[in-house]
CSV table of C-alpha atoms and ligand atoms in Angstrom, one decimal:
chain,number,residue,atom,x,y,z
G,1,UNK,CA,85.5,-164.7,115.1
G,2,UNK,CA,88.3,-167.1,113.9
G,3,UNK,CA,91.1,-165.3,112.2
G,4,UNK,CA,92.9,-166.8,109.0
G,5,UNK,CA,96.5,-166.7,110.6
G,6,UNK,CA,97.8,-167.0,106.9
G,7,UNK,CA,96.0,-163.7,106.1
G,8,UNK,CA,98.5,-161.8,108.1
G,9,UNK,CA,101.3,-160.1,106.8
G,10,UNK,CA,104.4,-162.0,107.4
G,11,UNK,CA,107.1,-160.2,109.7
G,12,UNK,CA,110.6,-161.7,109.9
G,13,UNK,CA,113.2,-160.2,112.1
G,14,UNK,CA,116.9,-160.7,111.2
G,15,UNK,CA,119.6,-160.0,113.5
G,16,UNK,CA,123.2,-159.4,111.9
G,17,UNK,CA,125.9,-157.8,113.8
G,18,UNK,CA,124.3,-156.5,117.1
G,19,UNK,CA,124.0,-156.3,121.1
G,20,UNK,CA,120.3,-157.2,120.9
G,21,UNK,CA,119.3,-153.7,122.2
G,22,UNK,CA,116.5,-153.5,119.7
G,23,UNK,CA,115.2,-156.8,120.9
G,24,UNK,CA,115.3,-155.8,124.3
G,25,UNK,CA,113.4,-152.9,123.5
G,26,UNK,CA,111.0,-154.5,121.5
G,27,UNK,CA,110.0,-157.1,124.0
G,28,UNK,CA,109.6,-154.3,126.7
G,29,UNK,CA,106.8,-153.1,124.6
G,30,UNK,CA,103.3,-152.3,126.4
G,31,UNK,CA,101.4,-155.7,126.6
G,32,UNK,CA,98.1,-154.2,124.7
G,33,UNK,CA,100.5,-153.1,122.0
G,34,UNK,CA,102.2,-156.5,121.5
G,35,UNK,CA,99.1,-158.2,121.8
G,36,UNK,CA,97.8,-155.9,118.9
G,37,UNK,CA,100.6,-156.6,116.9
G,38,UNK,CA,100.6,-160.5,117.6
G,39,UNK,CA,97.0,-160.5,116.4
G,40,UNK,CA,97.5,-158.4,113.3
G,41,UNK,CA,100.9,-159.7,112.0
G,42,UNK,CA,102.2,-163.2,111.9
G,43,UNK,CA,105.7,-162.9,113.2
G,44,UNK,CA,107.4,-166.0,111.5
G,45,UNK,CA,110.9,-165.7,112.7
G,46,UNK,CA,112.6,-164.0,115.6
G,47,UNK,CA,116.1,-165.6,116.7
G,48,UNK,CA,115.2,-165.1,120.6
G,49,UNK,CA,111.3,-166.2,120.2
G,50,UNK,CA,111.2,-169.0,117.3
G,51,UNK,CA,111.7,-172.5,117.9
G,52,UNK,CA,111.3,-175.2,115.3
G,53,UNK,CA,112.3,-173.5,112.2
G,54,UNK,CA,115.4,-172.0,111.3
G,55,UNK,CA,116.5,-169.2,109.1
G,56,UNK,CA,118.0,-171.1,106.4
G,57,UNK,CA,114.8,-173.4,106.2
G,58,UNK,CA,112.9,-170.2,105.7
G,59,UNK,CA,115.2,-168.9,103.1
G,60,UNK,CA,115.2,-172.4,101.3
G,61,UNK,CA,111.5,-172.5,101.5
G,62,UNK,CA,108.6,-170.7,99.1
G,63,UNK,CA,107.9,-168.3,102.0
G,64,UNK,CA,107.5,-164.8,101.1
G,65,UNK,CA,108.0,-162.1,103.7
G,66,UNK,CA,106.1,-159.3,103.7
G,67,UNK,CA,108.1,-157.0,106.4
G,68,UNK,CA,111.8,-157.8,106.9
G,69,UNK,CA,113.0,-156.1,110.0
G,70,UNK,CA,116.9,-155.8,110.5
G,71,UNK,CA,118.3,-155.3,113.7
G,72,UNK,CA,122.4,-154.8,113.6
G,73,UNK,CA,124.8,-153.7,111.0
G,74,UNK,CA,125.7,-155.7,107.9
G,75,UNK,CA,129.5,-157.1,106.9
G,76,UNK,CA,130.7,-159.4,104.3
G,77,UNK,CA,133.8,-159.7,106.7
G,78,UNK,CA,133.9,-163.5,107.8
G,79,UNK,CA,135.1,-162.7,110.9
G,80,UNK,CA,131.3,-162.0,111.7
G,81,UNK,CA,129.9,-165.3,110.3
G,82,UNK,CA,126.5,-166.1,111.3
G,83,UNK,CA,125.5,-169.4,113.3
G,84,UNK,CA,124.8,-171.0,110.1
G,85,UNK,CA,128.3,-170.2,108.8
G,86,UNK,CA,127.5,-167.6,106.3
G,87,UNK,CA,128.3,-163.4,106.1
G,88,UNK,CA,125.3,-161.0,107.5
G,89,UNK,CA,125.6,-159.8,104.1
G,90,UNK,CA,124.6,-163.0,102.0
G,91,UNK,CA,121.7,-163.6,104.4
G,92,UNK,CA,120.4,-160.2,104.0
G,93,UNK,CA,120.3,-160.2,100.4
G,94,UNK,CA,118.7,-163.8,100.4
G,95,UNK,CA,116.1,-162.6,102.7
G,96,UNK,CA,115.6,-159.4,100.8
G,97,UNK,CA,114.8,-161.1,97.4
G,98,UNK,CA,111.8,-162.9,99.5
G,99,UNK,CA,110.6,-159.5,101.1
G,100,UNK,CA,108.2,-156.7,100.1
G,101,UNK,CA,109.3,-154.0,102.6
G,102,UNK,CA,112.9,-153.6,104.2
G,103,UNK,CA,112.8,-151.8,107.6
G,104,UNK,CA,116.0,-151.0,109.7
G,105,UNK,CA,115.6,-151.4,113.3
G,106,UNK,CA,118.0,-149.3,115.1
G,107,UNK,CA,121.3,-147.1,114.1
G,108,UNK,CA,123.4,-150.1,113.2
G,109,UNK,CA,120.9,-151.5,110.7
G,110,UNK,CA,120.4,-148.2,109.4
G,111,UNK,CA,124.1,-146.8,108.7
G,112,UNK,CA,126.3,-149.3,110.7
G,113,UNK,CA,126.2,-147.1,113.9
G,114,UNK,CA,128.7,-147.8,116.5
G,115,UNK,CA,130.2,-151.1,114.7
G,116,UNK,CA,130.8,-149.0,112.0
G,117,UNK,CA,132.5,-146.3,113.6
G,118,UNK,CA,134.5,-148.3,116.0
G,119,UNK,CA,135.5,-151.2,113.7
G,120,UNK,CA,136.3,-148.9,110.7
G,121,UNK,CA,138.6,-151.4,108.9
G,122,UNK,CA,136.1,-154.2,108.8
G,123,UNK,CA,133.6,-153.3,106.2
G,124,UNK,CA,130.8,-152.6,108.2
G,125,UNK,CA,127.6,-150.8,106.9
G,126,UNK,CA,123.6,-150.2,107.3
G,127,UNK,CA,121.3,-152.4,105.2
G,128,UNK,CA,120.7,-150.0,102.1
G,129,UNK,CA,124.2,-150.2,101.3
G,130,UNK,CA,124.7,-153.5,101.5
G,131,UNK,CA,122.1,-154.4,99.0
G,132,UNK,CA,123.0,-156.3,95.8
G,133,UNK,CA,122.0,-154.7,92.6
G,134,UNK,CA,119.3,-156.9,91.9
G,135,UNK,CA,117.7,-156.2,95.0
G,136,UNK,CA,118.2,-152.7,95.2
G,137,UNK,CA,114.9,-152.1,92.9
G,138,UNK,CA,112.9,-155.2,94.0
G,139,UNK,CA,111.3,-154.2,96.9
G,140,UNK,CA,107.8,-152.3,97.0
G,141,UNK,CA,108.9,-149.5,99.0
G,142,UNK,CA,112.4,-147.4,99.5
G,143,UNK,CA,114.3,-148.9,102.8
G,144,UNK,CA,112.9,-147.6,105.9
G,145,UNK,CA,115.5,-146.5,108.7
G,146,UNK,CA,114.2,-146.5,112.2
G,147,UNK,CA,117.3,-144.8,113.8
G,148,UNK,CA,117.8,-144.8,117.7
G,149,UNK,CA,119.9,-146.8,119.9
G,150,UNK,CA,117.6,-148.4,120.5
G,151,UNK,CA,114.5,-147.9,118.9
G,152,UNK,CA,111.4,-147.6,120.8
G,153,UNK,CA,109.1,-150.3,120.2
G,154,UNK,CA,106.2,-148.1,119.3
G,155,UNK,CA,108.2,-146.9,116.4
G,156,UNK,CA,108.2,-150.3,115.0
G,157,UNK,CA,104.5,-150.7,115.6
G,158,UNK,CA,103.6,-147.4,114.1
G,159,UNK,CA,105.7,-148.3,110.9
G,160,UNK,CA,104.4,-151.7,110.5
G,161,UNK,CA,100.6,-150.7,110.9
G,162,UNK,CA,101.0,-147.6,108.9
G,163,UNK,CA,102.6,-149.9,106.2
G,164,UNK,CA,100.0,-152.5,106.4
G,165,UNK,CA,97.1,-150.2,106.1
G,166,UNK,CA,98.5,-147.3,103.8
G,167,UNK,CA,101.5,-149.1,101.8
G,168,UNK,CA,103.7,-146.3,102.3
G,169,UNK,CA,105.2,-143.7,104.6
G,170,UNK,CA,106.8,-140.3,103.7
G,171,UNK,CA,110.6,-140.3,104.5
G,172,UNK,CA,113.1,-137.9,105.5
G,173,UNK,CA,116.6,-137.4,103.9
G,174,UNK,CA,117.7,-140.2,106.4
G,175,UNK,CA,114.9,-142.5,105.3
G,176,UNK,CA,113.3,-141.9,108.6
G,177,UNK,CA,109.3,-142.0,108.6
G,178,UNK,CA,108.5,-138.2,109.1
G,179,UNK,CA,105.8,-138.9,111.2
G,180,UNK,CA,108.0,-140.4,113.6
G,181,UNK,CA,111.1,-138.2,113.1
G,182,UNK,CA,109.9,-134.9,112.3
G,183,UNK,CA,109.9,-133.3,115.9
G,184,UNK,CA,113.1,-133.3,118.2
G,185,UNK,CA,113.5,-134.6,121.7
G,186,UNK,CA,113.4,-131.2,123.1
G,187,UNK,CA,109.6,-130.9,122.1
G,188,UNK,CA,107.8,-132.3,125.1
G,189,UNK,CA,110.5,-132.2,127.5
G,190,UNK,CA,109.6,-131.3,131.1
G,191,UNK,CA,112.7,-128.9,131.3
G,192,UNK,CA,111.8,-126.5,128.5
G,193,UNK,CA,111.0,-123.6,131.0
G,194,UNK,CA,114.7,-124.1,132.5
G,195,UNK,CA,115.9,-124.1,128.9
G,196,UNK,CA,113.7,-120.8,127.8
G,197,UNK,CA,115.3,-118.9,131.0
G,198,UNK,CA,118.9,-120.4,130.8
G,199,UNK,CA,118.6,-122.3,134.3
G,200,UNK,CA,121.4,-125.2,133.8
G,201,UNK,CA,121.6,-128.2,135.7
G,202,UNK,CA,124.8,-129.0,137.3
G,203,UNK,CA,124.6,-132.8,137.7
G,204,UNK,CA,122.8,-135.5,136.4
G,205,UNK,CA,119.7,-137.2,138.2
G,206,UNK,CA,118.0,-134.3,139.4
G,207,UNK,CA,114.5,-132.7,138.8
G,208,UNK,CA,115.8,-129.1,138.4
G,209,UNK,CA,117.4,-127.5,135.4
G,210,UNK,CA,118.3,-127.8,131.7
G,211,UNK,CA,121.0,-130.2,130.6
G,212,UNK,CA,121.9,-128.4,127.4
G,213,UNK,CA,124.7,-126.1,128.2
G,214,UNK,CA,126.6,-128.2,130.7
G,215,UNK,CA,125.5,-131.6,130.4
G,216,UNK,CA,125.6,-132.5,126.4
G,217,UNK,CA,122.1,-132.6,125.9
G,218,UNK,CA,121.2,-133.1,122.2
G,219,UNK,CA,117.5,-132.7,122.5
G,220,UNK,CA,117.4,-129.7,120.3
G,221,UNK,CA,119.5,-130.8,117.6
G,222,UNK,CA,117.9,-134.6,117.8
G,223,UNK,CA,114.9,-135.9,115.7
G,224,UNK,CA,113.0,-138.1,118.0
G,225,UNK,CA,109.6,-138.2,119.8
G,226,UNK,CA,111.2,-139.4,122.8
G,227,UNK,CA,109.4,-137.0,125.1
G,228,UNK,CA,106.1,-137.3,123.4
G,229,UNK,CA,105.8,-141.0,123.1
G,230,UNK,CA,107.5,-141.9,126.4
G,231,UNK,CA,109.5,-145.1,127.3
G,232,UNK,CA,107.8,-147.9,129.4
G,233,UNK,CA,104.8,-145.4,128.9
G,234,UNK,CA,106.3,-143.3,131.6
G,235,UNK,CA,109.5,-141.8,131.2
G,236,UNK,CA,112.3,-140.5,128.9
G,237,UNK,CA,116.0,-139.8,129.3
G,238,UNK,CA,115.8,-136.0,130.1
G,239,UNK,CA,112.8,-136.7,132.7
G,240,UNK,CA,114.9,-138.9,134.6
G,241,UNK,CA,117.9,-136.1,134.4
G,242,UNK,CA,119.7,-137.9,131.8
G,243,UNK,CA,120.9,-135.7,128.9
G,244,UNK,CA,119.5,-136.6,125.4
G,245,UNK,CA,122.7,-138.6,123.7
G,246,UNK,CA,121.4,-137.8,120.1
G,247,UNK,CA,121.2,-141.6,119.3
G,248,UNK,CA,118.7,-141.0,116.3
G,249,UNK,CA,121.1,-138.9,114.3
G,250,UNK,CA,123.9,-140.1,111.9
G,251,UNK,CA,126.7,-138.8,113.8
G,252,UNK,CA,125.8,-141.1,116.7
G,253,UNK,CA,128.0,-142.3,118.6
G,254,UNK,CA,129.8,-138.8,119.0
G,255,UNK,CA,133.0,-138.3,121.2
G,256,UNK,CA,132.7,-136.9,124.8
G,257,UNK,CA,128.8,-137.3,124.7
G,258,UNK,CA,128.1,-135.7,128.1
G,259,UNK,CA,129.5,-132.4,127.0
G,260,UNK,CA,128.6,-129.6,125.4
G,261,UNK,CA,131.4,-128.3,123.1
G,262,UNK,CA,131.8,-124.4,123.4
G,263,UNK,CA,134.2,-121.8,121.9
G,264,UNK,CA,134.8,-119.2,124.5
G,265,UNK,CA,131.5,-120.1,126.6
G,266,UNK,CA,129.5,-120.4,123.0
G,267,UNK,CA,127.6,-123.7,122.2
G,268,UNK,CA,129.3,-124.8,119.0
G,269,UNK,CA,125.9,-126.0,118.0
G,270,UNK,CA,122.6,-124.3,118.9
G,271,UNK,CA,119.1,-125.6,118.5
G,272,UNK,CA,118.2,-126.8,114.8
G,273,UNK,CA,116.6,-123.8,112.9
G,274,UNK,CA,117.9,-121.0,115.1
G,275,UNK,CA,120.4,-118.8,114.0
G,276,UNK,CA,123.5,-118.6,116.2
G,277,UNK,CA,123.3,-114.7,116.8
G,278,UNK,CA,119.5,-114.9,117.5
G,279,UNK,CA,120.5,-117.5,119.9
G,280,UNK,CA,123.0,-115.5,121.7
G,281,UNK,CA,120.7,-112.5,122.1
G,282,UNK,CA,118.1,-114.5,123.4
G,283,UNK,CA,120.2,-116.2,125.8
G,284,UNK,CA,121.8,-112.6,126.9
G,285,UNK,CA,118.1,-111.3,127.6
G,286,UNK,CA,116.7,-114.5,129.3
G,287,UNK,CA,119.6,-114.2,131.5
G,288,UNK,CA,118.9,-110.9,132.9
G,289,UNK,CA,115.6,-112.5,134.5
G,290,UNK,CA,116.2,-114.1,137.9
G,291,UNK,CA,112.9,-116.2,138.5
G,292,UNK,CA,113.2,-117.3,141.8
G,293,UNK,CA,110.9,-120.4,141.7
G,294,UNK,CA,113.2,-121.9,138.8
G,295,UNK,CA,116.3,-121.5,141.2
G,296,UNK,CA,114.6,-123.7,144.0
G,297,UNK,CA,114.3,-127.6,144.4
G,298,UNK,CA,111.1,-128.7,143.0
G,299,UNK,CA,110.7,-131.1,146.0
G,300,UNK,CA,112.4,-130.3,149.3
E,401,SF4,S1,117.1,-130.9,128.8
E,401,SF4,FE1,117.5,-131.3,126.9
E,401,SF4,S2,115.6,-131.8,125.6
E,401,SF4,FE2,115.0,-130.9,127.9
E,401,SF4,S3,114.7,-128.6,127.5
E,401,SF4,FE3,117.1,-129.0,128.0
E,401,SF4,S4,118.1,-129.1,126.0
E,401,SF4,FE4,115.9,-129.4,125.6
């Protein structure tokens, strides 16, 4: 059956102040999912993929954008001029005035991310804080923040397909889709049994032990489904022995990310929703058990 390309919702990917990490992540999507996306949407512009048309031509044209995806932080500082010689703030607002839905792809677009943290004098923000007054109320839906450094390609696809079919998504207090960010990176981690019995890993890159107490793992405080929707369909940070660095939370990037801050041996932060006293009691009890199996190498 022939499809009418013009009927497909139009998607435009705008890059602002960015390292391209979300583009790399997007391009590593599962082949079948990418094909489904390209069959269902009309990707009218992506700076790394498009030829023959420029962003300026689209802005000047009558083209209407259904879904505006933004990668990178926004600034009106001329030090960060785009290729066309305009600020990312101006370009963002010109694009938003032609768009129905606005989606931040990544932590930098959501709230400024590491650019906002490390270039504090440069007026760098996320997209919502960069909208002109006229654009604040012109969109069909509140701005959606897909936090993450980078964002999983599947989070982008699920957001686009949900909005295409249902027109709206429930968002949490940070503007993130609840269905993607309701759980924690801790959920589905293959090391949960080690966490439960307080058997800690002393180093990165091994299969055994939990990475919470000694390696700075933020899985129990980080809203993401990294251990449920796996990366490249096979893996996650914690599965390969690398602590979760909490990249979907607004305090990312934190200082000393591979360290669990403690006070007289007690972690400053305990898993979300658990009272510190209860956590300490449970930890004390768990440590009285010594389960031999959990202290052995999984593979000799
Ligand atoms: S490694 Fe991190 S995510 Fe996995 S069980 Fe330990 S604390 Fe939770």
